Structure formats: structure tokens, C-alpha cells
Amino acid sequence: MLQPKAYVFDAFGTLFDTTSVLARCEETFPGQGPELTALWRSKQLEYSWLRCLMGRYEDFWTLTRDGLTFACHALHLRIDQDRLDHLLEGYFTLEPFPDTAVLTRLGDIPRAILSNGSPTMLNAVVSNSGLTSRFQHVLSVDAVKSYKPSPDAYRIATDCLGLEAKDIVFVSSNGWDVAGAASFGFRACWLNRQNAPLEMLGQKPEAIIRTLGDLVP
Amino acid sequence: MLQPKAYVFDAFGTLFDTTSVLARCEETFPGQGPELTALWRSKQLEYSWLRCLMGRYEDFWTLTRDGLTFACHALHLRIDQDRLDHLLEGYFTLEPFPDTAVLTRLGDIPRAILSNGSPTMLNAVVSNSGLTSRFQHVLSVDAVKSYKPSPDAYRIATDCLGLEAKDIVFVSSNGWDVAGAASFGFRACWLNRQNAPLEMLGQKPEAIIRTLGDLVP
């Protein structure tokens, strides 16, 4: 794809593998790790959209905790505070996907992260993964107390970079995020890691790639 | 619970059984009815929240079609236009839950429906179920092009009834809808048909009931 003036990346699921917490879930609740991890992730996202619509923003760390609590209740898993904290802290040490190694090969073009994650979560996961030097900006929607796919959330990136949306390639593995980014005006690039079908949200990405390596000119 | 000045009811899942479409799904795709029905419903709701946040409203009929299309793609089910229409039309004839019979025993207090459903969907399902005379108002969020749990959507009911939210009991089987209603200021009543855990959205319903019969004084 034509080189942009900047790249903006989603974090969870795009650069960092949220299924990294699967091992902790499975260790804590043998045999139920996959189901717990999936429901947890799904509730975490659902709560971000619902709270944003209700005008009751809480940061993503709170929603991550609330999503896990709900998922444990729904699956009839008893969890105490220590184990809850242990699972949650998995978010601080999510593994970066191996293909993040190619980020250094994108040339001198500015790179930023724009994530729903709270500043604490983001700083921890970026720092622990050793990717700090790959990004000029690590941006959290917490600055505007709104979640993606709200335009207010995406605007953080254009404001920070001082660029128009049309000059920025926005990369996400999350289909709904790609739709939100395209709707906002970014050049949306869907990193379709799971070979998932396109979300039916009336927006098409400019490009669909299978690995971050496909971004390298 | 203390009698309100009006009752407002959610429609899908609360008065009308969305699993009614299960039979059509199962007939069309034997063995995959339950999974298809669940994913369809989940996408339908997700798309309503996402489009609302993106500022890209489309009516609920469109989202119901889009959710079904996505669900078929995700489950690798091939569907042509005729079969798609057949499944969709199941929404016009959803079965009312048997406990809707008690609605006549709520006294002279005004009753309304407030639903995400498009006016066409709502009019059809209410009329086909024979419940028309049980409600003074059948209200669709389409009037404001916003979806629940956005406050704009709930305000349709207070505006129409000319009452304050605190004087209205809002009944829904959907935990996220109950949270939105409580956040808006309604006396929120959760009709917990599925014995589900409470959604962790920072809002508690005033009452939790297991059947509409529990509303009768």
C-alpha cells in the first residue's frame, strides 16, 4: 500500500496477544481457560461500548476487572481477590506477536499506538514487551474518556500527530475497530490474524493483511 | 414493588422470545440452529452499539440482516437471498412469552414498549402476537436514530409519557438494558428470565423478577 505520513496501531489483539492470559486462566481453572478467556475479552469490549453509550466512562483497567468478574460468575467459577489480581496482571505482560519485529522496517515514518487501554496498562505492556523504542507516541483513549469506535477516540491520534486522518494508516486486528477507523477517515488496514469474515458495519478497509510483515514496502 | 405512574417494557427477549427464530434456523441449517441463533442475536446487538458510537445509525432491521449475514459467514453457512429473507421474517412473528398474559392485571397504569426495533418490526410483532391492546404506546428508538443504552433512546419514553424517569418502572430481560435504564433514572426492573449474573456496569436494578407475573401487585 502507498506509504502514509504516519502509522497508528491498535494494541490489544494487534500488537499484543490477548490470548497470552489464556495460560493463567487455564492454570487457575484447568479445562476452562479457553472459554473464560473468550468470555472475558468479549465482556471487556462490550462494557467499553455500553459505558461509552451510557455516558458512564470508567478506565479500561476497571472494565477488564469487571469483565473478568462477570465471566467468572457466568461460568460458575469461584475466584478470590488474589486470583483475580493474578489473572488481571496478565494484561501487564501480554506477549507481543512475533511479527512486531518488522516495525523497525517501516522506515522513518512516525508510528503511534492508539488503544482503549488505560495509561497504566499501556505503559506496562509496551515497556515489558521491549517495544518502547518502536513508537513515538503511546496514546490512550483515557485522555478523552471515550472508547473506540467513537470518533472522539480516534481524533486523539490526528491531534497528536498534527495530521489529517486521510494521511494516516490505522492498523487493527479488530474488525469493529477497522470499521470505526475507516468511518473516521483513516486509511484503515485490517490485520486479519484469525481469517475472520468482514464485520457488516458498512465500512471497508483499504487493505487486508495477514501479518504486520505485509506493511513493509 | 411500589406502583409507578407508568410501565415501559423492552420488546425483544422481554415480551417476545427471540429464540422463536431458532426453529427456522434449525430447519434451514440442521444441527446449527442454536449456535446460529446465538451469534446472530449477539451480532445484532453489537452492531447497534458500534454503529451508535460511530455515528452511523441504520435501523434495526438492517442490523438484524447484517448480523445474520455475518453469523452465516462466521459459521461457514451458505445462504441465498430467499433463505436469508425467510430467517429474517421470523422476527415479524416472534412468540410472546406466556407470562405476557398478566399485562392486563397491572391496573389502569399506562404501559408502553420502548425498543431498538424498527417501527416496521415492532408493529408487525406486536400486531401478530395479539398484544396491541395491552399497550398505549409502541415506541421505536428510530425516532431519534440512537440505540439503547444511550440516554437519548430512553428519553423517547419520558417525552412521550410526559413523566419523569423516576416515576416510571422500566422492565427488561437484558442486563445491559436494565443498567442503561437505571443510569438514565428509571426505576429499573430486571426480568431475569435466564438466571444470568448481574452485568458489571455500575448500576443496580431496583428489583429483580423471574416472571412478568411478579409485577402484579
CSV table of C-alpha atoms in Angstrom, one decimal:
chain,number,residue,atom,x,y,z
A,1,MET,CA,0.0,0.0,0.0
A,2,LEU,CA,1.0,3.6,-0.6
A,3,GLN,CA,3.2,4.9,2.2
A,4,PRO,CA,1.4,7.1,4.7
A,5,LYS,CA,2.6,10.1,6.7
A,6,ALA,CA,2.2,8.1,9.9
A,7,TYR,CA,1.1,4.6,11.1
A,8,VAL,CA,-1.2,4.2,14.1
A,9,PHE,CA,-1.6,0.8,15.6
A,10,ASP,CA,-4.2,-0.7,17.9
A,11,ALA,CA,-2.6,-2.5,20.8
A,12,PHE,CA,-4.7,-5.5,22.2
A,13,GLY,CA,-5.0,-8.2,19.6
A,14,THR,CA,-3.0,-6.3,17.1
A,15,LEU,CA,0.5,-5.8,18.6
A,16,PHE,CA,-0.1,-7.8,21.8
A,17,ASP,CA,-1.7,-11.2,22.0
A,18,THR,CA,-4.6,-11.1,24.5
A,19,THR,CA,-4.7,-14.9,24.5
A,20,SER,CA,-1.4,-14.7,26.4
A,21,VAL,CA,-3.7,-14.6,29.5
A,22,LEU,CA,-5.1,-18.0,28.5
A,23,ALA,CA,-2.2,-19.8,30.2
A,24,ARG,CA,-3.0,-18.0,33.5
A,25,CYS,CA,-6.7,-18.8,33.1
A,26,GLU,CA,-6.1,-22.4,32.3
A,27,GLU,CA,-3.7,-22.8,35.2
A,28,THR,CA,-6.2,-21.3,37.6
A,29,PHE,CA,-9.2,-23.1,36.2
A,30,PRO,CA,-8.0,-26.2,34.4
A,31,GLY,CA,-10.1,-27.1,31.4
A,32,GLN,CA,-11.9,-23.8,31.3
A,33,GLY,CA,-9.1,-21.5,30.2
A,34,PRO,CA,-10.3,-21.0,26.6
A,35,GLU,CA,-13.9,-20.4,27.5
A,36,LEU,CA,-13.0,-18.0,30.3
A,37,THR,CA,-10.5,-16.1,28.1
A,38,ALA,CA,-13.0,-15.7,25.3
A,39,LEU,CA,-15.9,-14.5,27.5
A,40,TRP,CA,-13.6,-12.2,29.5
A,41,ARG,CA,-12.4,-10.5,26.3
A,42,SER,CA,-15.9,-10.2,24.9
A,43,LYS,CA,-17.3,-8.6,28.0
A,44,GLN,CA,-14.3,-6.3,28.4
A,45,LEU,CA,-15.2,-4.9,24.9
A,46,GLU,CA,-18.9,-4.9,25.4
A,47,TYR,CA,-18.6,-2.9,28.6
A,48,SER,CA,-16.4,-0.3,26.9
A,49,TRP,CA,-19.2,0.3,24.2
A,50,LEU,CA,-22.0,0.2,26.7
A,51,ARG,CA,-20.4,2.5,29.2
A,52,CYS,CA,-19.5,4.9,26.4
A,53,LEU,CA,-23.1,5.0,25.2
A,54,MET,CA,-24.4,5.4,28.8
A,55,GLY,CA,-22.0,8.3,29.4
A,56,ARG,CA,-20.5,6.3,32.3
A,57,TYR,CA,-16.9,6.1,31.4
A,58,GLU,CA,-14.5,4.1,33.6
A,59,ASP,CA,-11.0,3.3,32.5
A,60,PHE,CA,-10.2,0.0,30.7
A,61,TRP,CA,-8.5,-1.5,33.7
A,62,THR,CA,-11.8,-1.3,35.6
A,63,LEU,CA,-13.6,-2.8,32.6
A,64,THR,CA,-11.1,-5.5,32.3
A,65,ARG,CA,-11.6,-6.4,36.0
A,66,ASP,CA,-15.4,-6.1,35.6
A,67,GLY,CA,-15.4,-8.3,32.5
A,68,LEU,CA,-13.4,-11.0,34.3
A,69,THR,CA,-15.7,-10.9,37.3
A,70,PHE,CA,-18.8,-11.3,35.1
A,71,ALA,CA,-17.1,-14.1,33.1
A,72,CYS,CA,-16.3,-16.0,36.3
A,73,HIS,CA,-19.9,-15.6,37.6
A,74,ALA,CA,-21.3,-16.7,34.3
A,75,LEU,CA,-19.1,-19.8,34.2
A,76,HIS,CA,-19.7,-20.6,37.9
A,77,LEU,CA,-16.1,-20.2,38.7
A,78,ARG,CA,-15.3,-19.1,42.2
A,79,ILE,CA,-12.5,-16.6,42.4
A,80,ASP,CA,-10.9,-14.7,45.3
A,81,GLN,CA,-9.2,-11.3,45.1
A,82,ASP,CA,-5.7,-12.8,44.9
A,83,ARG,CA,-6.5,-15.0,41.9
A,84,LEU,CA,-8.5,-12.2,40.3
A,85,ASP,CA,-5.5,-9.9,40.6
A,86,HIS,CA,-3.2,-12.6,39.2
A,87,LEU,CA,-5.3,-13.1,36.1
A,88,LEU,CA,-5.7,-9.3,35.6
A,89,GLU,CA,-1.9,-8.8,35.9
A,90,GLY,CA,-1.6,-11.0,32.9
A,91,TYR,CA,-2.5,-7.9,30.9
A,92,PHE,CA,0.7,-6.2,32.0
A,93,THR,CA,2.9,-8.9,30.4
A,94,LEU,CA,0.9,-9.8,27.2
A,95,GLU,CA,3.3,-11.3,24.6
A,96,PRO,CA,3.9,-9.1,21.5
A,97,PHE,CA,3.1,-11.0,18.3
A,98,PRO,CA,6.3,-12.2,16.7
A,99,ASP,CA,5.6,-10.1,13.6
A,100,THR,CA,6.0,-6.9,15.6
A,101,ALA,CA,9.7,-7.4,14.8
A,102,VAL,CA,9.1,-5.8,11.4
A,103,LEU,CA,8.1,-2.5,12.9
A,104,THR,CA,11.7,-1.3,12.6
A,105,ARG,CA,11.5,-1.8,8.8
A,106,LEU,CA,8.7,0.7,8.1
A,107,GLY,CA,11.2,3.5,7.5
A,108,ASP,CA,11.3,6.9,9.1
A,109,ILE,CA,7.5,7.3,9.2
A,110,PRO,CA,6.2,8.2,12.7
A,111,ARG,CA,4.5,5.3,14.5
A,112,ALA,CA,1.9,5.6,17.3
A,113,ILE,CA,-0.2,3.3,19.4
A,114,LEU,CA,-3.9,4.3,20.0
A,115,SER,CA,-5.6,2.0,22.4
A,116,ASN,CA,-8.6,1.6,24.6
A,117,GLY,CA,-6.2,0.5,27.4
A,118,SER,CA,-5.6,2.7,30.4
A,119,PRO,CA,-2.3,4.6,30.5
A,120,THR,CA,-1.1,2.2,33.3
A,121,MET,CA,-1.9,-0.9,31.2
A,122,LEU,CA,-0.4,0.5,28.1
A,123,ASN,CA,2.8,1.7,29.6
A,124,ALA,CA,3.3,-1.6,31.4
A,125,VAL,CA,2.6,-3.8,28.3
A,126,VAL,CA,4.7,-1.7,25.9
A,127,SER,CA,7.6,-1.5,28.3
A,128,ASN,CA,7.5,-5.2,29.3
A,129,SER,CA,7.5,-6.2,25.7
A,130,GLY,CA,10.6,-4.2,24.8
A,131,LEU,CA,8.7,-2.3,22.1
A,132,THR,CA,9.0,1.2,23.6
A,133,SER,CA,11.6,2.4,21.1
A,134,ARG,CA,9.4,1.4,18.2
A,135,PHE,CA,6.8,4.1,18.8
A,136,GLN,CA,7.0,7.8,19.0
A,137,HIS,CA,3.6,8.0,20.8
A,138,VAL,CA,1.6,5.7,23.1
A,139,LEU,CA,-1.9,7.1,23.2
A,140,SER,CA,-4.8,6.1,25.5
A,141,VAL,CA,-8.4,7.0,24.9
A,142,ASP,CA,-8.4,7.8,28.6
A,143,ALA,CA,-7.4,11.3,27.5
A,144,VAL,CA,-10.9,11.9,26.2
A,145,LYS,CA,-12.8,9.4,28.3
A,146,SER,CA,-14.4,7.8,25.3
A,147,TYR,CA,-13.8,4.5,23.7
A,148,LYS,CA,-13.3,3.3,20.1
A,149,PRO,CA,-15.1,3.3,17.7
A,150,SER,CA,-16.2,6.8,18.8
A,151,PRO,CA,-14.7,9.5,16.6
A,152,ASP,CA,-13.5,11.3,19.7
A,153,ALA,CA,-11.2,8.4,20.5
A,154,TYR,CA,-9.7,8.3,17.0
A,155,ARG,CA,-9.2,12.1,17.0
A,156,ILE,CA,-6.6,11.8,19.7
A,157,ALA,CA,-4.2,10.4,17.1
A,158,THR,CA,-4.8,13.1,14.4
A,159,ASP,CA,-4.5,15.8,17.1
A,160,CYS,CA,-1.3,14.3,18.5
A,161,LEU,CA,0.3,13.7,15.1
A,162,GLY,CA,-0.9,17.0,13.6
A,163,LEU,CA,-2.0,15.1,10.5
A,164,GLU,CA,-5.3,14.6,8.7
A,165,ALA,CA,-6.9,11.2,9.0
A,166,LYS,CA,-6.5,10.5,5.3
A,167,ASP,CA,-2.7,10.7,5.7
A,168,ILE,CA,-2.6,8.1,8.4
A,169,VAL,CA,-2.7,4.3,8.0
A,170,PHE,CA,-4.5,2.8,11.0
A,171,VAL,CA,-3.8,-0.9,11.6
A,172,SER,CA,-6.0,-3.1,13.8
A,173,SER,CA,-6.8,-6.8,14.0
A,174,ASN,CA,-10.2,-6.0,15.4
A,175,GLY,CA,-12.8,-5.8,12.7
A,176,TRP,CA,-15.0,-3.3,14.5
A,177,ASP,CA,-12.0,-1.1,15.2
A,178,VAL,CA,-11.1,-1.1,11.5
A,179,ALA,CA,-14.7,-0.1,10.6
A,180,GLY,CA,-14.5,2.7,13.2
A,181,ALA,CA,-11.2,3.9,11.8
A,182,ALA,CA,-12.5,3.8,8.2
A,183,SER,CA,-15.6,5.7,9.3
A,184,PHE,CA,-13.4,8.3,10.9
A,185,GLY,CA,-11.5,8.8,7.7
A,186,PHE,CA,-8.2,6.9,8.4
A,187,ARG,CA,-6.7,4.6,5.7
A,188,ALA,CA,-7.9,1.5,7.5
A,189,CYS,CA,-5.8,-1.6,7.3
A,190,TRP,CA,-7.3,-4.8,8.7
A,191,LEU,CA,-4.7,-7.2,10.1
A,192,ASN,CA,-6.9,-10.2,9.8
A,193,ARG,CA,-4.9,-12.6,12.1
A,194,GLN,CA,-7.8,-15.0,12.6
A,195,ASN,CA,-9.1,-15.3,9.0
A,196,ALA,CA,-12.4,-13.8,10.2
A,197,PRO,CA,-15.2,-12.6,8.0
A,198,LEU,CA,-15.6,-8.9,7.4
A,199,GLU,CA,-17.8,-7.1,10.1
A,200,MET,CA,-21.0,-5.9,8.5
A,201,LEU,CA,-20.7,-2.3,9.6
A,202,GLY,CA,-20.9,-0.5,6.2
A,203,GLN,CA,-17.2,0.2,6.1
A,204,LYS,CA,-14.5,-1.4,4.0
A,205,PRO,CA,-10.8,-1.4,4.9
A,206,GLU,CA,-8.4,0.0,2.3
A,207,ALA,CA,-6.2,-3.1,2.8
A,208,ILE,CA,-6.5,-6.5,4.4
A,209,ILE,CA,-3.2,-8.1,5.5
A,210,ARG,CA,-2.4,-11.3,7.3
A,211,THR,CA,0.8,-10.3,9.1
A,212,LEU,CA,2.5,-7.0,10.0
A,213,GLY,CA,5.2,-8.0,7.6
A,214,ASP,CA,2.8,-7.2,4.7
A,215,LEU,CA,3.1,-3.5,5.7
A,216,VAL,CA,6.8,-3.4,4.7
A,217,PRO,CA,7.2,-1.8,1.3
B,1,MET,CA,-42.7,-3.0,44.2
B,2,LEU,CA,-44.4,0.4,44.7
B,3,GLN,CA,-46.7,1.1,41.8
B,4,PRO,CA,-45.3,3.5,39.2
B,5,LYS,CA,-47.1,6.1,37.1
B,6,ALA,CA,-46.3,4.1,34.0
B,7,TYR,CA,-44.6,0.9,32.9
B,8,VAL,CA,-42.2,0.8,30.0
B,9,PHE,CA,-41.2,-2.6,28.5
B,10,ASP,CA,-38.3,-3.6,26.3
B,11,ALA,CA,-39.6,-5.9,23.5
B,12,PHE,CA,-37.0,-8.4,22.2
B,13,GLY,CA,-36.2,-11.0,24.9
B,14,THR,CA,-38.5,-9.3,27.4
B,15,LEU,CA,-42.0,-9.6,25.8
B,16,PHE,CA,-41.1,-11.6,22.7
B,17,ASP,CA,-38.9,-14.7,22.6
B,18,THR,CA,-36.1,-14.1,20.2
B,19,THR,CA,-35.3,-17.8,20.3
B,20,SER,CA,-38.5,-18.2,18.3
B,21,VAL,CA,-36.3,-17.8,15.3
B,22,LEU,CA,-34.4,-20.9,16.4
B,23,ALA,CA,-36.8,-23.2,14.8
B,24,ARG,CA,-36.4,-21.5,11.4
B,25,CYS,CA,-32.6,-21.6,11.8
B,26,GLU,CA,-32.5,-25.2,12.8
B,27,GLU,CA,-34.8,-26.2,9.9
B,28,THR,CA,-32.6,-24.3,7.4
B,29,PHE,CA,-29.3,-25.5,8.9
B,30,PRO,CA,-30.0,-28.7,10.8
B,31,GLY,CA,-27.8,-29.1,13.9
B,32,GLN,CA,-26.6,-25.5,13.8
B,33,GLY,CA,-29.7,-23.7,14.8
B,34,PRO,CA,-28.7,-22.9,18.4
B,35,GLU,CA,-25.2,-21.6,17.5
B,36,LEU,CA,-26.5,-19.6,14.6
B,37,THR,CA,-29.3,-18.0,16.6
B,38,ALA,CA,-27.0,-17.1,19.5
B,39,LEU,CA,-24.3,-15.5,17.2
B,40,TRP,CA,-27.0,-13.7,15.2
B,41,ARG,CA,-28.5,-12.1,18.3
B,42,SER,CA,-25.2,-11.2,19.7
B,43,LYS,CA,-24.0,-9.5,16.5
B,44,GLN,CA,-27.4,-7.7,16.1
B,45,LEU,CA,-26.8,-6.1,19.5
B,46,GLU,CA,-23.1,-5.4,19.0
B,47,TYR,CA,-23.8,-3.7,15.7
B,48,SER,CA,-26.4,-1.4,17.3
B,49,TRP,CA,-23.8,-0.3,19.9
B,50,LEU,CA,-21.0,0.1,17.4
B,51,ARG,CA,-23.0,2.0,14.8
B,52,CYS,CA,-24.3,4.3,17.5
B,53,LEU,CA,-20.8,5.1,18.7
B,54,MET,CA,-19.6,5.6,15.2
B,55,GLY,CA,-22.5,7.9,14.4
B,56,ARG,CA,-23.6,5.6,11.6
B,57,TYR,CA,-27.1,4.7,12.5
B,58,GLU,CA,-29.0,2.3,10.4
B,59,ASP,CA,-32.4,0.9,11.5
B,60,PHE,CA,-32.6,-2.4,13.5
B,61,TRP,CA,-34.0,-4.3,10.5
B,62,THR,CA,-30.8,-3.5,8.6
B,63,LEU,CA,-28.7,-4.6,11.6
B,64,THR,CA,-30.7,-7.7,12.0
B,65,ARG,CA,-29.9,-8.6,8.4
B,66,ASP,CA,-26.3,-7.7,8.8
B,67,GLY,CA,-25.9,-9.7,12.0
B,68,LEU,CA,-27.4,-12.7,10.3
B,69,THR,CA,-25.2,-12.3,7.3
B,70,PHE,CA,-22.1,-12.1,9.5
B,71,ALA,CA,-23.2,-15.1,11.6
B,72,CYS,CA,-23.6,-17.2,8.5
B,73,HIS,CA,-20.2,-16.2,7.2
B,74,ALA,CA,-18.5,-16.9,10.5
B,75,LEU,CA,-20.2,-20.4,10.8
B,76,HIS,CA,-19.4,-21.1,7.1
B,77,LEU,CA,-23.1,-21.5,6.2
B,78,ARG,CA,-24.0,-20.7,2.7
B,79,ILE,CA,-27.3,-18.7,2.4
B,80,ASP,CA,-29.1,-17.3,-0.5
B,81,GLN,CA,-31.4,-14.3,-0.5
B,82,ASP,CA,-34.6,-16.3,-0.2
B,83,ARG,CA,-33.4,-18.2,2.9
B,84,LEU,CA,-32.0,-15.1,4.4
B,85,ASP,CA,-35.4,-13.4,4.0
B,86,HIS,CA,-37.1,-16.4,5.4
B,87,LEU,CA,-35.0,-16.4,8.6
B,88,LEU,CA,-35.3,-12.6,8.9
B,89,GLU,CA,-39.1,-12.7,8.7
B,90,GLY,CA,-39.0,-14.8,11.8
B,91,TYR,CA,-38.7,-11.5,13.6
B,92,PHE,CA,-42.2,-10.5,12.4
B,93,THR,CA,-43.8,-13.4,14.2
B,94,LEU,CA,-41.7,-13.9,17.4
B,95,GLU,CA,-43.8,-15.7,20.0
B,96,PRO,CA,-44.8,-13.6,23.0
B,97,PHE,CA,-43.7,-15.1,26.3
B,98,PRO,CA,-46.6,-16.8,28.1
B,99,ASP,CA,-46.3,-14.5,31.1
B,100,THR,CA,-47.3,-11.5,28.9
B,101,ALA,CA,-50.9,-12.7,29.7
B,102,VAL,CA,-50.6,-10.9,33.1
B,103,LEU,CA,-50.2,-7.5,31.5
B,104,THR,CA,-53.9,-6.9,31.7
B,105,ARG,CA,-53.6,-7.3,35.5
B,106,LEU,CA,-51.4,-4.2,36.1
B,107,GLY,CA,-54.3,-1.9,36.6
B,108,ASP,CA,-55.0,1.4,34.9
B,109,ILE,CA,-51.4,2.4,34.7
B,110,PRO,CA,-50.2,3.4,31.2
B,111,ARG,CA,-48.0,0.8,29.5
B,112,ALA,CA,-45.6,1.4,26.7
B,113,ILE,CA,-43.0,-0.5,24.7
B,114,LEU,CA,-39.6,1.1,24.0
B,115,SER,CA,-37.5,-0.9,21.7
B,116,ASN,CA,-34.4,-0.8,19.5
B,117,GLY,CA,-36.6,-2.5,16.8
B,118,SER,CA,-37.6,-0.5,13.7
B,119,PRO,CA,-41.2,0.7,13.5
B,120,THR,CA,-41.9,-2.0,10.9
B,121,MET,CA,-40.5,-4.8,13.0
B,122,LEU,CA,-42.3,-3.6,16.1
B,123,ASN,CA,-45.7,-3.0,14.5
B,124,ALA,CA,-45.5,-6.4,12.9
B,125,VAL,CA,-44.5,-8.4,16.0
B,126,VAL,CA,-46.9,-6.6,18.4
B,127,SER,CA,-49.8,-7.0,16.0
B,128,ASN,CA,-49.1,-10.6,15.1
B,129,SER,CA,-48.8,-11.5,18.8
B,130,GLY,CA,-52.2,-10.1,19.6
B,131,LEU,CA,-50.8,-7.8,22.2
B,132,THR,CA,-51.7,-4.5,20.6
B,133,SER,CA,-54.4,-3.6,23.1
B,134,ARG,CA,-52.1,-4.1,26.0
B,135,PHE,CA,-50.0,-1.0,25.2
B,136,GLN,CA,-50.9,2.7,24.9
B,137,HIS,CA,-47.6,3.4,23.1
B,138,VAL,CA,-45.2,1.4,20.9
B,139,LEU,CA,-42.0,3.4,20.7
B,140,SER,CA,-39.0,2.8,18.5
B,141,VAL,CA,-35.6,4.4,19.0
B,142,ASP,CA,-35.7,5.1,15.3
B,143,ALA,CA,-37.4,8.4,16.2
B,144,VAL,CA,-34.1,9.7,17.5
B,145,LYS,CA,-31.7,7.4,15.4
B,146,SER,CA,-29.8,6.3,18.5
B,147,TYR,CA,-29.8,2.9,20.3
B,148,LYS,CA,-30.2,1.9,23.9
B,149,PRO,CA,-28.4,2.2,26.3
B,150,SER,CA,-27.9,5.8,25.1
B,151,PRO,CA,-29.9,8.3,27.2
B,152,ASP,CA,-31.4,9.8,24.0
B,153,ALA,CA,-33.1,6.5,23.4
B,154,TYR,CA,-34.7,6.2,26.8
B,155,ARG,CA,-35.8,9.9,26.7
B,156,ILE,CA,-38.3,9.0,24.0
B,157,ALA,CA,-40.4,7.3,26.7
B,158,THR,CA,-40.3,10.2,29.2
B,159,ASP,CA,-41.1,12.6,26.5
B,160,CYS,CA,-44.0,10.6,25.1
B,161,LEU,CA,-45.5,9.8,28.6
B,162,GLY,CA,-44.9,13.3,29.9
B,163,LEU,CA,-43.4,11.8,33.1
B,164,GLU,CA,-40.1,11.9,34.9
B,165,ALA,CA,-37.9,8.9,34.7
B,166,LYS,CA,-38.2,8.3,38.5
B,167,ASP,CA,-41.9,7.8,38.1
B,168,ILE,CA,-41.6,5.0,35.5
B,169,VAL,CA,-40.8,1.4,36.0
B,170,PHE,CA,-38.7,0.1,33.1
B,171,VAL,CA,-38.7,-3.7,32.6
B,172,SER,CA,-36.2,-5.5,30.5
B,173,SER,CA,-34.7,-9.0,30.4
B,174,ASN,CA,-31.5,-7.7,29.0
B,175,GLY,CA,-29.0,-6.9,31.8
B,176,TRP,CA,-27.3,-4.2,29.8
B,177,ASP,CA,-30.6,-2.5,29.0
B,178,VAL,CA,-31.5,-2.6,32.7
B,179,ALA,CA,-28.2,-0.9,33.5
B,180,GLY,CA,-28.8,1.8,30.9
B,181,ALA,CA,-32.3,2.4,32.2
B,182,ALA,CA,-31.1,2.7,35.8
B,183,SER,CA,-28.4,5.0,34.7
B,184,PHE,CA,-31.0,7.2,32.9
B,185,GLY,CA,-33.0,7.4,36.1
B,186,PHE,CA,-35.8,4.9,35.5
B,187,ARG,CA,-36.9,2.5,38.3
B,188,ALA,CA,-35.2,-0.4,36.6
B,189,CYS,CA,-36.7,-3.8,36.9
B,190,TRP,CA,-34.6,-6.8,35.7
B,191,LEU,CA,-36.7,-9.6,34.3
B,192,ASN,CA,-34.0,-12.2,34.8
B,193,ARG,CA,-35.5,-15.0,32.6
B,194,GLN,CA,-32.2,-16.8,32.2
B,195,ASN,CA,-31.0,-16.7,35.8
B,196,ALA,CA,-28.0,-14.8,34.5
B,197,PRO,CA,-25.4,-13.0,36.7
B,198,LEU,CA,-25.7,-9.2,37.0
B,199,GLU,CA,-23.9,-7.2,34.4
B,200,MET,CA,-20.9,-5.3,35.9
B,201,LEU,CA,-21.9,-1.9,34.6
B,202,GLY,CA,-22.0,0.0,37.9
B,203,GLN,CA,-25.8,0.1,38.1
B,204,LYS,CA,-28.2,-2.0,40.2
B,205,PRO,CA,-31.8,-2.6,39.3
B,206,GLU,CA,-34.4,-1.6,41.9
B,207,ALA,CA,-36.0,-5.1,41.5
B,208,ILE,CA,-35.1,-8.4,40.0
B,209,ILE,CA,-38.1,-10.6,39.0
B,210,ARG,CA,-38.3,-14.0,37.4
B,211,THR,CA,-41.6,-13.6,35.5
B,212,LEU,CA,-43.8,-10.7,34.5
B,213,GLY,CA,-46.3,-12.1,37.0
B,214,ASP,CA,-44.1,-10.8,39.7
B,215,LEU,CA,-45.1,-7.2,38.7
B,216,VAL,CA,-48.8,-7.8,39.6
B,217,PRO,CA,-49.5,-6.1,43.0
